[in-house]
PDB file of C-alpha atoms and ligand atoms in Angstrom:
ATOM      1  CA  MET A   1     -23.565   8.235 -17.564  1.00 54.00           C
ATOM      2  CA  LEU A   2     -19.848   7.841 -18.183  1.00 59.00           C
ATOM      3  CA  ALA A   3     -18.082   5.896 -15.400  1.00 71.00           C
ATOM      4  CA  ARG A   4     -15.278   7.826 -13.743  1.00 81.00           C
ATOM      5  CA  SER A   5     -13.398   4.705 -12.683  1.00 94.00           C
ATOM      6  CA  PRO A   6     -12.548   1.277 -14.148  1.00 96.00           C
ATOM      7  CA  PHE A   7     -13.224  -0.253 -10.714  1.00 98.00           C
ATOM      8  CA  GLU A   8     -16.431  -1.870  -9.535  1.00 98.00           C
ATOM      9  CA  ARG A   9     -17.059  -1.903  -5.805  1.00 98.00           C
ATOM     10  CA  PHE A  10     -18.058  -5.136  -4.054  1.00 98.00           C
ATOM     11  CA  TYR A  11     -21.788  -4.861  -3.409  1.00 98.00           C
ATOM     12  CA  LYS A  12     -21.453  -5.696   0.291  1.00 98.00           C
ATOM     13  CA  ASN A  13     -18.674  -3.199   1.065  1.00 98.00           C
ATOM     14  CA  PRO A  14     -17.162  -2.577   3.511  1.00 98.00           C
ATOM     15  CA  ILE A  15     -15.911  -6.159   3.852  1.00 99.00           C
ATOM     16  CA  ILE A  16     -14.284  -5.735   7.303  1.00 99.00           C
ATOM     17  CA  GLU A  17     -15.385  -3.330  10.014  1.00 98.00           C
ATOM     18  CA  ARG A  18     -14.439  -2.685  13.628  1.00 98.00           C
ATOM     19  CA  THR A  19     -17.295  -4.858  14.868  1.00 98.00           C
ATOM     20  CA  ASP A  20     -15.818  -7.855  12.972  1.00 98.00           C
ATOM     21  CA  ILE A  21     -12.614  -7.724  15.049  1.00 98.00           C
ATOM     22  CA  PRO A  22     -12.683 -10.293  17.914  1.00 98.00           C
ATOM     23  CA  TYR A  23     -11.216  -7.801  20.410  1.00 98.00           C
ATOM     24  CA  SER A  24     -11.791  -4.135  21.296  1.00 98.00           C
ATOM     25  CA  CYS A  25     -10.316  -1.595  18.920  1.00 98.00           C
ATOM     26  CA  ASN A  26     -11.012   1.792  17.385  1.00 98.00           C
ATOM     27  CA  SER A  27     -10.830   0.915  13.694  1.00 98.00           C
ATOM     28  CA  VAL A  28      -9.496  -1.473  11.028  1.00 99.00           C
ATOM     29  CA  PHE A  29      -8.200  -0.170   7.693  1.00 98.00           C
ATOM     30  CA  ASN A  30      -5.311  -0.041   5.142  1.00 98.00           C
ATOM     31  CA  ALA A  31      -4.641  -3.808   4.855  1.00 98.00           C
ATOM     32  CA  ALA A  32      -1.877  -5.573   2.920  1.00 99.00           C
ATOM     33  CA  ALA A  33      -2.983  -8.507   0.740  1.00 99.00           C
ATOM     34  CA  CYS A  34      -1.474 -11.654  -0.763  1.00 98.00           C
ATOM     35  CA  MET A  35      -2.307 -15.251  -1.637  1.00 98.00           C
ATOM     36  CA  PHE A  36      -1.002 -17.782   0.885  1.00 98.00           C
ATOM     37  CA  LYS A  37      -1.674 -21.522   0.670  1.00 97.00           C
ATOM     38  CA  ASN A  38      -4.561 -20.983  -1.779  1.00 97.00           C
ATOM     39  CA  GLU A  39      -6.233 -18.483   0.505  1.00 98.00           C
ATOM     40  CA  TYR A  40      -6.544 -14.720   0.422  1.00 98.00           C
ATOM     41  CA  LEU A  41      -4.610 -13.299   3.326  1.00 99.00           C
ATOM     42  CA  LEU A  42      -5.032  -9.755   4.586  1.00 99.00           C
ATOM     43  CA  LEU A  43      -2.739  -8.131   7.099  1.00 99.00           C
ATOM     44  CA  LEU A  44      -5.063  -5.695   8.810  1.00 99.00           C
ATOM     45  CA  ARG A  45      -3.949  -2.421  10.300  1.00 99.00           C
ATOM     46  CA  ILE A  46      -5.907  -2.214  13.533  1.00 99.00           C
ATOM     47  CA  GLU A  47      -5.864   0.952  15.615  1.00 98.00           C
ATOM     48  CA  ASP A  48      -6.306   0.190  19.300  1.00 98.00           C
ATOM     49  CA  LEU A  49      -8.131   2.317  21.856  1.00 98.00           C
ATOM     50  CA  GLU A  50      -4.891   4.142  22.742  1.00 98.00           C
ATOM     51  CA  GLY A  51      -4.563   5.247  19.119  1.00 98.00           C
ATOM     52  CA  LYS A  52      -1.661   2.926  18.261  1.00 98.00           C
ATOM     53  CA  SER A  53      -1.729   0.545  15.323  1.00 99.00           C
ATOM     54  CA  HIS A  54      -0.679  -3.124  15.087  1.00 99.00           C
ATOM     55  CA  LEU A  55      -1.149  -5.839  12.440  1.00 99.00           C
ATOM     56  CA  THR A  56      -3.518  -8.819  12.571  1.00 99.00           C
ATOM     57  CA  ILE A  57      -4.054 -11.615  10.046  1.00 99.00           C
ATOM     58  CA  ALA A  58      -7.368 -12.373   8.282  1.00 99.00           C
ATOM     59  CA  ARG A  59      -7.914 -15.298   5.900  1.00 98.00           C
ATOM     60  CA  SER A  60     -10.530 -16.044   3.256  1.00 98.00           C
ATOM     61  CA  LYS A  61     -11.381 -18.677   0.657  1.00 98.00           C
ATOM     62  CA  ASP A  62     -13.326 -16.285  -1.622  1.00 98.00           C
ATOM     63  CA  GLY A  63     -11.597 -12.924  -1.121  1.00 98.00           C
ATOM     64  CA  VAL A  64     -14.534 -11.222   0.594  1.00 98.00           C
ATOM     65  CA  ASN A  65     -15.574 -13.303   3.631  1.00 98.00           C
ATOM     66  CA  PHE A  66     -12.684 -13.217   6.096  1.00 98.00           C
ATOM     67  CA  ILE A  67     -11.914 -15.059   9.312  1.00 98.00           C
ATOM     68  CA  ILE A  68      -9.934 -12.794  11.577  1.00 98.00           C
ATOM     69  CA  ASP A  69      -7.302 -13.965  14.074  1.00 98.00           C
ATOM     70  CA  LYS A  70      -8.208 -13.607  17.737  1.00 98.00           C
ATOM     71  CA  LYS A  71      -5.012 -11.697  18.556  1.00 98.00           C
ATOM     72  CA  PRO A  72      -2.492  -9.336  16.940  1.00 98.00           C
ATOM     73  CA  TRP A  73       0.379 -10.815  14.909  1.00 98.00           C
ATOM     74  CA  ILE A  74       2.895  -7.941  14.641  1.00 98.00           C
ATOM     75  CA  GLU A  75       3.069  -5.344  17.400  1.00 98.00           C
ATOM     76  CA  PRO A  76       5.574  -2.549  18.027  1.00 98.00           C
ATOM     77  CA  SER A  77       8.967  -4.082  18.852  1.00 98.00           C
ATOM     78  CA  HIS A  78      10.609  -4.186  22.289  1.00 97.00           C
ATOM     79  CA  ASP A  79      14.067  -4.684  20.718  1.00 98.00           C
ATOM     80  CA  SER A  80      16.117  -1.565  21.481  1.00 97.00           C
ATOM     81  CA  ASN A  81      17.093  -1.236  17.796  1.00 97.00           C
ATOM     82  CA  TYR A  82      13.464  -0.779  16.861  1.00 98.00           C
ATOM     83  CA  GLU A  83      11.535   0.244  19.984  1.00 98.00           C
ATOM     84  CA  PRO A  84      12.162   4.023  19.784  1.00 98.00           C
ATOM     85  CA  TYR A  85      10.997   4.074  16.178  1.00 98.00           C
ATOM     86  CA  GLU A  86       7.853   1.926  16.565  1.00 98.00           C
ATOM     87  CA  ARG A  87       6.696   3.265  19.928  1.00 98.00           C
ATOM     88  CA  TYR A  88       3.566   4.909  18.481  1.00 98.00           C
ATOM     89  CA  GLY A  89       2.621   1.986  16.265  1.00 98.00           C
ATOM     90  CA  ILE A  90       3.016   0.018  13.066  1.00 98.00           C
ATOM     91  CA  GLU A  91       0.945   1.226  10.135  1.00 98.00           C
ATOM     92  CA  ASP A  92      -0.011   0.654   6.489  1.00 98.00           C
ATOM     93  CA  PRO A  93       1.640  -2.727   5.707  1.00 99.00           C
ATOM     94  CA  ARG A  94       2.374  -4.012   2.204  1.00 99.00           C
ATOM     95  CA  ILE A  95       3.247  -7.642   1.405  1.00 99.00           C
ATOM     96  CA  THR A  96       5.560  -8.759  -1.403  1.00 98.00           C
ATOM     97  CA  GLN A  97       6.451 -12.363  -2.109  1.00 98.00           C
ATOM     98  CA  ILE A  98       9.928 -13.055  -3.479  1.00 98.00           C
ATOM     99  CA  GLU A  99      10.985 -16.662  -3.998  1.00 94.00           C
ATOM    100  CA  GLY A 100       8.729 -18.123  -1.296  1.00 95.00           C
ATOM    101  CA  THR A 101       9.490 -15.478   1.329  1.00 98.00           C
ATOM    102  CA  TYR A 102       6.842 -12.907   2.182  1.00 98.00           C
ATOM    103  CA  TYR A 103       8.340  -9.490   2.900  1.00 98.00           C
ATOM    104  CA  ILE A 104       6.295  -7.096   4.972  1.00 98.00           C
ATOM    105  CA  VAL A 105       7.037  -3.430   4.502  1.00 99.00           C
ATOM    106  CA  TYR A 106       5.407  -1.161   7.083  1.00 99.00           C
ATOM    107  CA  THR A 107       5.418   2.370   8.429  1.00 98.00           C
ATOM    108  CA  ALA A 108       7.170   2.535  11.793  1.00 98.00           C
ATOM    109  CA  PHE A 109       5.789   5.475  13.770  1.00 98.00           C
ATOM    110  CA  GLY A 110       7.590   6.908  16.784  1.00 98.00           C
ATOM    111  CA  PRO A 111       8.493  10.137  18.556  1.00 98.00           C
ATOM    112  CA  TYR A 112      10.915  11.146  15.784  1.00 98.00           C
ATOM    113  CA  GLY A 113       8.455  10.626  12.974  1.00 98.00           C
ATOM    114  CA  VAL A 114       7.740   7.906  10.426  1.00 98.00           C
ATOM    115  CA  ARG A 115      10.222   5.578   8.718  1.00 98.00           C
ATOM    116  CA  ILE A 116       9.994   2.387   6.701  1.00 98.00           C
ATOM    117  CA  GLY A 117      10.460  -1.024   8.342  1.00 98.00           C
ATOM    118  CA  ILE A 118      11.044  -4.315   6.502  1.00 98.00           C
ATOM    119  CA  GLY A 119      10.546  -7.809   7.914  1.00 98.00           C
ATOM    120  CA  LYS A 120       9.888 -11.287   6.598  1.00 98.00           C
ATOM    121  CA  THR A 121       7.985 -14.507   7.140  1.00 98.00           C
ATOM    122  CA  ARG A 122       7.639 -17.803   5.335  1.00 98.00           C
ATOM    123  CA  ASP A 123       4.657 -19.176   7.249  1.00 98.00           C
ATOM    124  CA  PHE A 124       2.743 -16.181   8.670  1.00 98.00           C
ATOM    125  CA  LYS A 125       3.602 -17.477  12.141  1.00 98.00           C
ATOM    126  CA  LYS A 126       7.178 -16.367  12.761  1.00 98.00           C
ATOM    127  CA  PHE A 127       7.989 -12.760  11.849  1.00 98.00           C
ATOM    128  CA  GLU A 128      11.572 -11.545  11.684  1.00 98.00           C
ATOM    129  CA  ARG A 129      12.575  -7.884  11.328  1.00 98.00           C
ATOM    130  CA  ILE A 130      15.269  -7.162   8.718  1.00 98.00           C
ATOM    131  CA  SER A 131      15.829  -3.423   8.801  1.00 98.00           C
ATOM    132  CA  LEU A 132      14.571   0.071   9.198  1.00 98.00           C
ATOM    133  CA  ALA A 133      15.281   0.983   5.607  1.00 98.00           C
ATOM    134  CA  THR A 134      15.072   4.760   5.782  1.00 98.00           C
ATOM    135  CA  GLU A 135      15.499   7.659   8.165  1.00 97.00           C
ATOM    136  CA  VAL A 136      12.448   9.587   9.332  1.00 97.00           C
ATOM    137  CA  ASP A 137       9.872  11.405   7.266  1.00 97.00           C
ATOM    138  CA  ASN A 138       9.519   8.515   4.886  1.00 98.00           C
ATOM    139  CA  LYS A 139       6.599   6.084   4.415  1.00 98.00           C
ATOM    140  CA  ASP A 140       4.499   4.312   1.765  1.00 98.00           C
ATOM    141  CA  GLY A 141       7.219   1.727   1.070  1.00 98.00           C
ATOM    142  CA  VAL A 142       6.445  -0.934  -1.546  1.00 98.00           C
ATOM    143  CA  LEU A 143       8.884  -3.651  -2.563  1.00 98.00           C
ATOM    144  CA  PHE A 144       9.017  -5.115  -6.081  1.00 98.00           C
ATOM    145  CA  PRO A 145       8.190  -8.864  -6.302  1.00 98.00           C
ATOM    146  CA  GLU A 146      11.473  -9.657  -8.076  1.00 98.00           C
ATOM    147  CA  ARG A 147      15.066  -8.589  -7.846  1.00 98.00           C
ATOM    148  CA  ILE A 148      15.869  -6.489 -10.911  1.00 98.00           C
ATOM    149  CA  ASN A 149      19.407  -6.821 -12.266  1.00 97.00           C
ATOM    150  CA  GLY A 150      20.257  -8.595  -8.998  1.00 97.00           C
ATOM    151  CA  GLU A 151      18.973  -5.853  -6.710  1.00 98.00           C
ATOM    152  CA  TYR A 152      15.930  -5.429  -4.488  1.00 98.00           C
ATOM    153  CA  VAL A 153      13.884  -2.407  -5.502  1.00 98.00           C
ATOM    154  CA  LEU A 154      11.859  -0.260  -3.102  1.00 98.00           C
ATOM    155  CA  ILE A 155       9.563   2.674  -3.756  1.00 98.00           C
ATOM    156  CA  THR A 156       9.223   5.207  -0.939  1.00 98.00           C
ATOM    157  CA  ARG A 157       7.750   8.624  -0.223  1.00 98.00           C
ATOM    158  CA  PRO A 158      10.162  10.892   1.615  1.00 97.00           C
ATOM    159  CA  GLY A 159       9.170  14.343   2.786  1.00 94.00           C
ATOM    160  CA  GLY A 160       5.400  13.966   3.103  1.00 89.00           C
ATOM    161  CA  GLY A 161       5.415  15.580   6.536  1.00 88.00           C
ATOM    162  CA  GLY A 162       6.449  18.853   4.890  1.00 85.00           C
ATOM    163  CA  GLN A 163       4.745  20.891   2.212  1.00 79.00           C
ATOM    164  CA  ARG A 164       4.807  18.157  -0.430  1.00 85.00           C
ATOM    165  CA  GLY A 165       5.736  14.516  -0.922  1.00 93.00           C
ATOM    166  CA  ASP A 166       7.244  12.908  -4.016  1.00 96.00           C
ATOM    167  CA  ILE A 167       7.592   9.236  -4.991  1.00 97.00           C
ATOM    168  CA  TRP A 168      11.198   7.926  -5.064  1.00 97.00           C
ATOM    169  CA  ILE A 169      12.825   4.621  -6.000  1.00 97.00           C
ATOM    170  CA  SER A 170      15.903   2.985  -4.375  1.00 98.00           C
ATOM    171  CA  PHE A 171      17.975  -0.177  -4.824  1.00 98.00           C
ATOM    172  CA  SER A 172      19.656  -2.595  -2.426  1.00 98.00           C
ATOM    173  CA  PRO A 173      21.782  -5.760  -2.496  1.00 98.00           C
ATOM    174  CA  ASP A 174      20.457  -7.002   0.876  1.00 98.00           C
ATOM    175  CA  LEU A 175      17.270  -5.097   1.967  1.00 98.00           C
ATOM    176  CA  ILE A 176      19.407  -3.232   4.543  1.00 98.00           C
ATOM    177  CA  TYR A 177      21.572  -0.763   2.636  1.00 98.00           C
ATOM    178  CA  TRP A 178      19.591   1.318   0.139  1.00 98.00           C
ATOM    179  CA  GLY A 179      20.965   3.678  -2.503  1.00 98.00           C
ATOM    180  CA  LYS A 180      21.010   4.852  -6.101  1.00 97.00           C
ATOM    181  CA  SER A 181      17.830   6.714  -5.058  1.00 97.00           C
ATOM    182  CA  ARG A 182      16.054   8.827  -7.610  1.00 95.00           C
ATOM    183  CA  LEU A 183      12.828  10.725  -8.044  1.00 95.00           C
ATOM    184  CA  LEU A 184      10.041   8.859  -9.822  1.00 96.00           C
ATOM    185  CA  MET A 185       7.016  11.195  -9.740  1.00 96.00           C
ATOM    186  CA  TYR A 186       6.182  14.493  -8.109  1.00 94.00           C
ATOM    187  CA  PRO A 187       2.797  16.113  -7.389  1.00 93.00           C
ATOM    188  CA  ARG A 188       1.196  17.852 -10.319  1.00 90.00           C
ATOM    189  CA  PRO A 189       0.470  21.501  -9.488  1.00 90.00           C
ATOM    190  CA  GLY A 190      -3.253  22.141  -9.513  1.00 92.00           C
ATOM    191  CA  GLY A 191      -4.061  18.453 -10.130  1.00 93.00           C
ATOM    192  CA  TRP A 192      -5.964  15.809  -8.165  1.00 96.00           C
ATOM    193  CA  GLY A 193      -2.778  14.854  -6.298  1.00 96.00           C
ATOM    194  CA  SER A 194      -1.317  18.334  -5.992  1.00 95.00           C
ATOM    195  CA  GLN A 195      -0.125  18.108  -2.381  1.00 95.00           C
ATOM    196  CA  LYS A 196       1.556  14.734  -2.056  1.00 96.00           C
ATOM    197  CA  LEU A 197       1.797  11.350  -3.712  1.00 98.00           C
ATOM    198  CA  GLY A 198       2.715   7.913  -2.345  1.00 98.00           C
ATOM    199  CA  ALA A 199       2.882   4.360  -3.681  1.00 98.00           C
ATOM    200  CA  SER A 200      -0.210   2.352  -2.724  1.00 98.00           C
ATOM    201  CA  THR A 201       0.206  -1.299  -3.702  1.00 98.00           C
ATOM    202  CA  PRO A 202       3.310  -3.369  -4.544  1.00 98.00           C
ATOM    203  CA  PRO A 203       4.024  -3.338  -8.304  1.00 98.00           C
ATOM    204  CA  VAL A 204       2.193  -5.990 -10.335  1.00 98.00           C
ATOM    205  CA  LYS A 205       4.105  -7.492 -13.287  1.00 98.00           C
ATOM    206  CA  THR A 206       2.342  -7.226 -16.663  1.00 97.00           C
ATOM    207  CA  ASP A 207       3.630  -7.624 -20.244  1.00 97.00           C
ATOM    208  CA  GLU A 208       3.446  -3.835 -20.574  1.00 97.00           C
ATOM    209  CA  GLY A 209       5.492  -3.084 -17.459  1.00 98.00           C
ATOM    210  CA  TRP A 210       5.174  -2.900 -13.683  1.00 98.00           C
ATOM    211  CA  LEU A 211       1.707  -1.625 -12.814  1.00 98.00           C
ATOM    212  CA  LEU A 212       1.841   0.648  -9.791  1.00 98.00           C
ATOM    213  CA  PHE A 213      -1.160   2.156  -8.025  1.00 98.00           C
ATOM    214  CA  TYR A 214      -0.383   5.286  -6.064  1.00 98.00           C
ATOM    215  CA  HIS A 215      -2.391   7.743  -4.035  1.00 98.00           C
ATOM    216  CA  GLY A 216      -2.594  11.449  -4.585  1.00 98.00           C
ATOM    217  CA  VAL A 217      -3.663  13.957  -1.964  1.00 97.00           C
ATOM    218  CA  ARG A 218      -5.400  17.227  -2.653  1.00 96.00           C
ATOM    219  CA  GLN A 219      -5.990  19.838   0.024  1.00 94.00           C
ATOM    220  CA  THR A 220      -9.598  21.040  -0.132  1.00 95.00           C
ATOM    221  CA  ALA A 221     -11.617  23.483   1.962  1.00 95.00           C
ATOM    222  CA  ALA A 222     -13.029  20.410   3.780  1.00 93.00           C
ATOM    223  CA  GLY A 223      -9.635  18.756   4.397  1.00 96.00           C
ATOM    224  CA  LYS A 224      -7.498  16.283   2.502  1.00 96.00           C
ATOM    225  CA  MET A 225      -8.949  14.154  -0.320  1.00 98.00           C
ATOM    226  CA  TYR A 226      -7.185  10.833  -1.103  1.00 98.00           C
ATOM    227  CA  ARG A 227      -7.576   9.371  -4.611  1.00 98.00           C
ATOM    228  CA  ILE A 228      -5.781   6.682  -6.623  1.00 98.00           C
ATOM    229  CA  GLY A 229      -3.723   6.908  -9.802  1.00 98.00           C
ATOM    230  CA  ALA A 230      -1.879   4.341 -11.931  1.00 98.00           C
ATOM    231  CA  MET A 231       1.437   4.239 -13.750  1.00 98.00           C
ATOM    232  CA  LEU A 232       3.458   1.682 -15.688  1.00 98.00           C
ATOM    233  CA  LEU A 233       7.176   1.307 -14.982  1.00 98.00           C
ATOM    234  CA  ASP A 234       9.719  -0.189 -17.350  1.00 97.00           C
ATOM    235  CA  LEU A 235      10.346  -3.870 -16.521  1.00 98.00           C
ATOM    236  CA  GLU A 236      14.145  -3.601 -16.727  1.00 97.00           C
ATOM    237  CA  LYS A 237      14.549   0.061 -15.755  1.00 97.00           C
ATOM    238  CA  PRO A 238      11.851   0.535 -13.109  1.00 98.00           C
ATOM    239  CA  TYR A 239      12.983   4.141 -12.530  1.00 96.00           C
ATOM    240  CA  MET A 240      11.440   4.973 -15.936  1.00 96.00           C
ATOM    241  CA  ILE A 241       7.717   5.707 -16.197  1.00 97.00           C
ATOM    242  CA  LYS A 242       6.528   4.129 -19.471  1.00 96.00           C
ATOM    243  CA  GLY A 243       3.139   5.748 -19.196  1.00 97.00           C
ATOM    244  CA  TYR A 244       0.562   6.920 -16.704  1.00 97.00           C
ATOM    245  CA  ALA A 245      -3.119   7.800 -16.400  1.00 96.00           C
ATOM    246  CA  PRO A 246      -3.473  11.590 -16.153  1.00 93.00           C
ATOM    247  CA  HIS A 247      -6.823  11.240 -14.377  1.00 95.00           C
ATOM    248  CA  PHE A 248      -7.362   9.524 -11.051  1.00 97.00           C
ATOM    249  CA  ILE A 249      -8.707   5.993 -11.532  1.00 98.00           C
ATOM    250  CA  PHE A 250     -10.529   5.683  -8.205  1.00 98.00           C
ATOM    251  CA  GLY A 251     -11.767   8.121  -5.564  1.00 98.00           C
ATOM    252  CA  PRO A 252     -14.135   8.471  -2.595  1.00 98.00           C
ATOM    253  CA  GLU A 253     -17.726   8.214  -3.744  1.00 97.00           C
ATOM    254  CA  GLU A 254     -19.742   5.964  -1.425  1.00 98.00           C
ATOM    255  CA  LEU A 255     -20.778   7.159   2.026  1.00 98.00           C
ATOM    256  CA  TYR A 256     -18.463   4.611   3.711  1.00 98.00           C
ATOM    257  CA  GLU A 257     -15.543   6.238   1.839  1.00 98.00           C
ATOM    258  CA  ARG A 258     -16.671   9.756   2.610  1.00 98.00           C
ATOM    259  CA  ILE A 259     -17.557   9.467   6.299  1.00 98.00           C
ATOM    260  CA  GLY A 260     -15.415   8.095   9.124  1.00 98.00           C
ATOM    261  CA  ASP A 261     -12.474   8.993  11.356  1.00 98.00           C
ATOM    262  CA  VAL A 262     -10.784  10.697   8.383  1.00 98.00           C
ATOM    263  CA  PRO A 263     -13.321  11.561   5.672  1.00 98.00           C
ATOM    264  CA  ASN A 264     -12.777  11.246   1.904  1.00 98.00           C
ATOM    265  CA  VAL A 265     -10.016   8.634   2.048  1.00 98.00           C
ATOM    266  CA  VAL A 266      -9.548   5.553  -0.123  1.00 98.00           C
ATOM    267  CA  PHE A 267      -6.200   3.959   0.737  1.00 99.00           C
ATOM    268  CA  PRO A 268      -5.254   0.645  -0.946  1.00 98.00           C
ATOM    269  CA  CYS A 269      -2.266  -1.319   0.386  1.00 99.00           C
ATOM    270  CA  GLY A 270      -2.926  -4.593  -1.465  1.00 98.00           C
ATOM    271  CA  ALA A 271      -3.864  -5.699  -4.989  1.00 98.00           C
ATOM    272  CA  ILE A 272      -4.193  -9.290  -6.197  1.00 98.00           C
ATOM    273  CA  LEU A 273      -4.089 -10.118  -9.913  1.00 98.00           C
ATOM    274  CA  GLU A 274      -6.274 -13.148 -10.661  1.00 98.00           C
ATOM    275  CA  GLU A 275      -5.610 -15.555 -13.546  1.00 97.00           C
ATOM    276  CA  ASP A 276      -8.569 -14.178 -15.527  1.00 98.00           C
ATOM    277  CA  GLY A 277      -7.054 -10.678 -15.546  1.00 98.00           C
ATOM    278  CA  THR A 278      -9.204  -9.284 -12.715  1.00 98.00           C
ATOM    279  CA  ILE A 279      -7.474  -7.174 -10.099  1.00 98.00           C
ATOM    280  CA  LYS A 280      -8.872  -7.262  -6.586  1.00 98.00           C
ATOM    281  CA  MET A 281      -7.956  -4.044  -4.801  1.00 98.00           C
ATOM    282  CA  TYR A 282      -8.225  -3.975  -1.001  1.00 99.00           C
ATOM    283  CA  TYR A 283      -8.461  -0.472   0.407  1.00 99.00           C
ATOM    284  CA  GLY A 284      -9.023   1.342   3.655  1.00 99.00           C
ATOM    285  CA  VAL A 285     -12.061   3.613   3.725  1.00 99.00           C
ATOM    286  CA  ALA A 286     -12.098   6.838   5.744  1.00 98.00           C
ATOM    287  CA  ASP A 287      -9.491   5.313   8.129  1.00 98.00           C
ATOM    288  CA  THR A 288     -12.391   3.297   9.554  1.00 98.00           C
ATOM    289  CA  ALA A 289     -13.010   0.044   7.613  1.00 99.00           C
ATOM    290  CA  ILE A 290     -11.808  -2.097   4.682  1.00 99.00           C
ATOM    291  CA  ALA A 291     -13.439  -2.369   1.266  1.00 99.00           C
ATOM    292  CA  MET A 292     -12.725  -4.226  -1.986  1.00 99.00           C
ATOM    293  CA  ALA A 293     -13.148  -3.254  -5.635  1.00 98.00           C
ATOM    294  CA  THR A 294     -12.320  -5.106  -8.861  1.00 98.00           C
ATOM    295  CA  ALA A 295     -11.103  -3.966 -12.263  1.00 98.00           C
ATOM    296  CA  ASN A 296      -9.798  -5.503 -15.458  1.00 98.00           C
ATOM    297  CA  VAL A 297      -6.022  -5.172 -15.653  1.00 98.00           C
ATOM    298  CA  GLU A 298      -6.089  -4.564 -19.439  1.00 97.00           C
ATOM    299  CA  GLU A 299      -8.446  -1.646 -18.984  1.00 97.00           C
ATOM    300  CA  ILE A 300      -6.147  -0.042 -16.434  1.00 97.00           C
ATOM    301  CA  ILE A 301      -3.130  -0.587 -18.693  1.00 97.00           C
ATOM    302  CA  ARG A 302      -5.017   1.135 -21.519  1.00 97.00           C
ATOM    303  CA  LEU A 303      -5.518   4.159 -19.258  1.00 96.00           C
ATOM    304  CA  CYS A 304      -1.750   4.315 -18.603  1.00 97.00           C
ATOM    305  CA  GLN A 305      -0.642   5.096 -22.167  1.00 95.00           C
ATOM    306  CA  HIS A 306       0.060   8.802 -21.671  1.00 94.00           C
ATOM    307  CA  PRO A 307       3.741   9.777 -21.793  1.00 94.00           C
ATOM    308  CA  TYR A 308       4.904  11.137 -18.462  1.00 91.00           C
ATOM    309  CA  GLU A 309       7.810  13.361 -19.587  1.00 76.00           C
ATOM    310  CA  SER A 310       5.618  15.955 -21.211  1.00 54.00           C
ATOM    311  CA  ALA A 311       3.024  15.803 -18.451  1.00 54.00           C
ATOM    312  CA  TRP A 312       3.612  18.949 -16.390  1.00 51.00           C
TER     313      TRP A 312
HETATM  314  C1  BMA B   1      -1.824   8.913   5.472  1.00 87.63           C
HETATM  315  C2  BMA B   1      -1.538   7.638   6.224  1.00 87.63           C
HETATM  316  C3  BMA B   1      -2.671   6.660   6.080  1.00 87.63           C
HETATM  317  C4  BMA B   1      -4.025   7.287   6.264  1.00 87.63           C
HETATM  318  C5  BMA B   1      -4.141   8.574   5.472  1.00 87.63           C
HETATM  319  C6  BMA B   1      -5.450   9.306   5.700  1.00 87.63           C
HETATM  320  O1  BMA B   1      -0.868   9.891   5.743  1.00 87.63           O
HETATM  321  O2  BMA B   1      -1.368   7.945   7.583  1.00 87.63           O
HETATM  322  O3  BMA B   1      -2.505   5.659   7.044  1.00 87.63           O
HETATM  323  O4  BMA B   1      -5.006   6.400   5.815  1.00 87.63           O
HETATM  324  O5  BMA B   1      -3.074   9.424   5.818  1.00 87.63           O
HETATM  325  O6  BMA B   1      -5.580   9.671   7.044  1.00 87.63           O
END
C-alpha cells in the first residue's frame, strides 16, 4: 500500500492527554515546541473548565516523555493594554528563537475577535509582552528564526473568520510596527484546503529554502477537516514560494485524530529539526490531546518541488 504521508506517528501517541495535567482542565492541545538547555520544551495550550486557554510548560529529555509544570506559565493579561484582547484566552502558541531570545507568538482571543500577540523570554521564567501585532480577525502567526535583510518577518492569516482565509507575510524593524504586507498563498478552490489556510509551524531553515508547514481546512458534510501542507520559501525573498507540495502531507487518520472535542483535526504548532535530518512534529489532535510524528526533512523537501505560480 502506498503511504499517503512522509510522517510516521509515534507508536504511543497521544503523548500528552488531559489526565497528564497536574490540575483540572478540559483539554491540552496545539503546543509550541523548541529546544531549551538541551531539553525539548513544549508550551502547552490548556483549555480550562471555563473554556478559556492558557499556556503551561512541559519538559522532556527524549522528546516524548514530558514532565509538566504544576501551574500555568502565561495567562491572559491584566494590563489594560492587553486585557480586553485576551479576556477569552491565549491560544495556539508558536516559539521562535532569535539570537538567544525565545519569542512567543500567540492568538489573543477577546470580545472583539482574535489577534496576534508577541512576547519574549530568555529563561522560560520571566515572560514579557512586546506587542499585539495585528488588529482583529488575524491568527496563526509564525515568526522567522532570523531577521532577513535586517527585518523581522511574520506570517499571519487575516480574514479566517469570514468566508475564507489566506496566508500573508509582513515585515517589521522592531516587532511592533508591521508593514510591507503581501499575500503568500490562498486556498485552492476544490482542493484539500479549499476554505482557509494558516501557517502551522515556524519556518525551518534548509539549504533549499525556508520550510513552512501550514494547515488547510476543507468544509465537509461532517464539519471541518484540518490537514497539513508544506511549502518552501526563498531564503532571501521569503515572500516568494520556491515550490510546494500539491497534496497534503499529513491528515487525520488515527482514532485519536478523528474523535474528540473537534473531530478530524491535526494542528501542529511546533517542529524540531534534529541533526540527523529528522523532523519531530508536535501537533494537537481533535482539540483534545497532543501527538508527535517524525519525517525526514529531505523527503518533505522533495515533495515541495512543484512550482506554485501555475498551480491554480
Ligand atoms: C482553529 C483554531 C485551532 C483549533 C482548530 C480546530 O481555528 O482555533 O486552535 O485547533 O480551529 O478547532
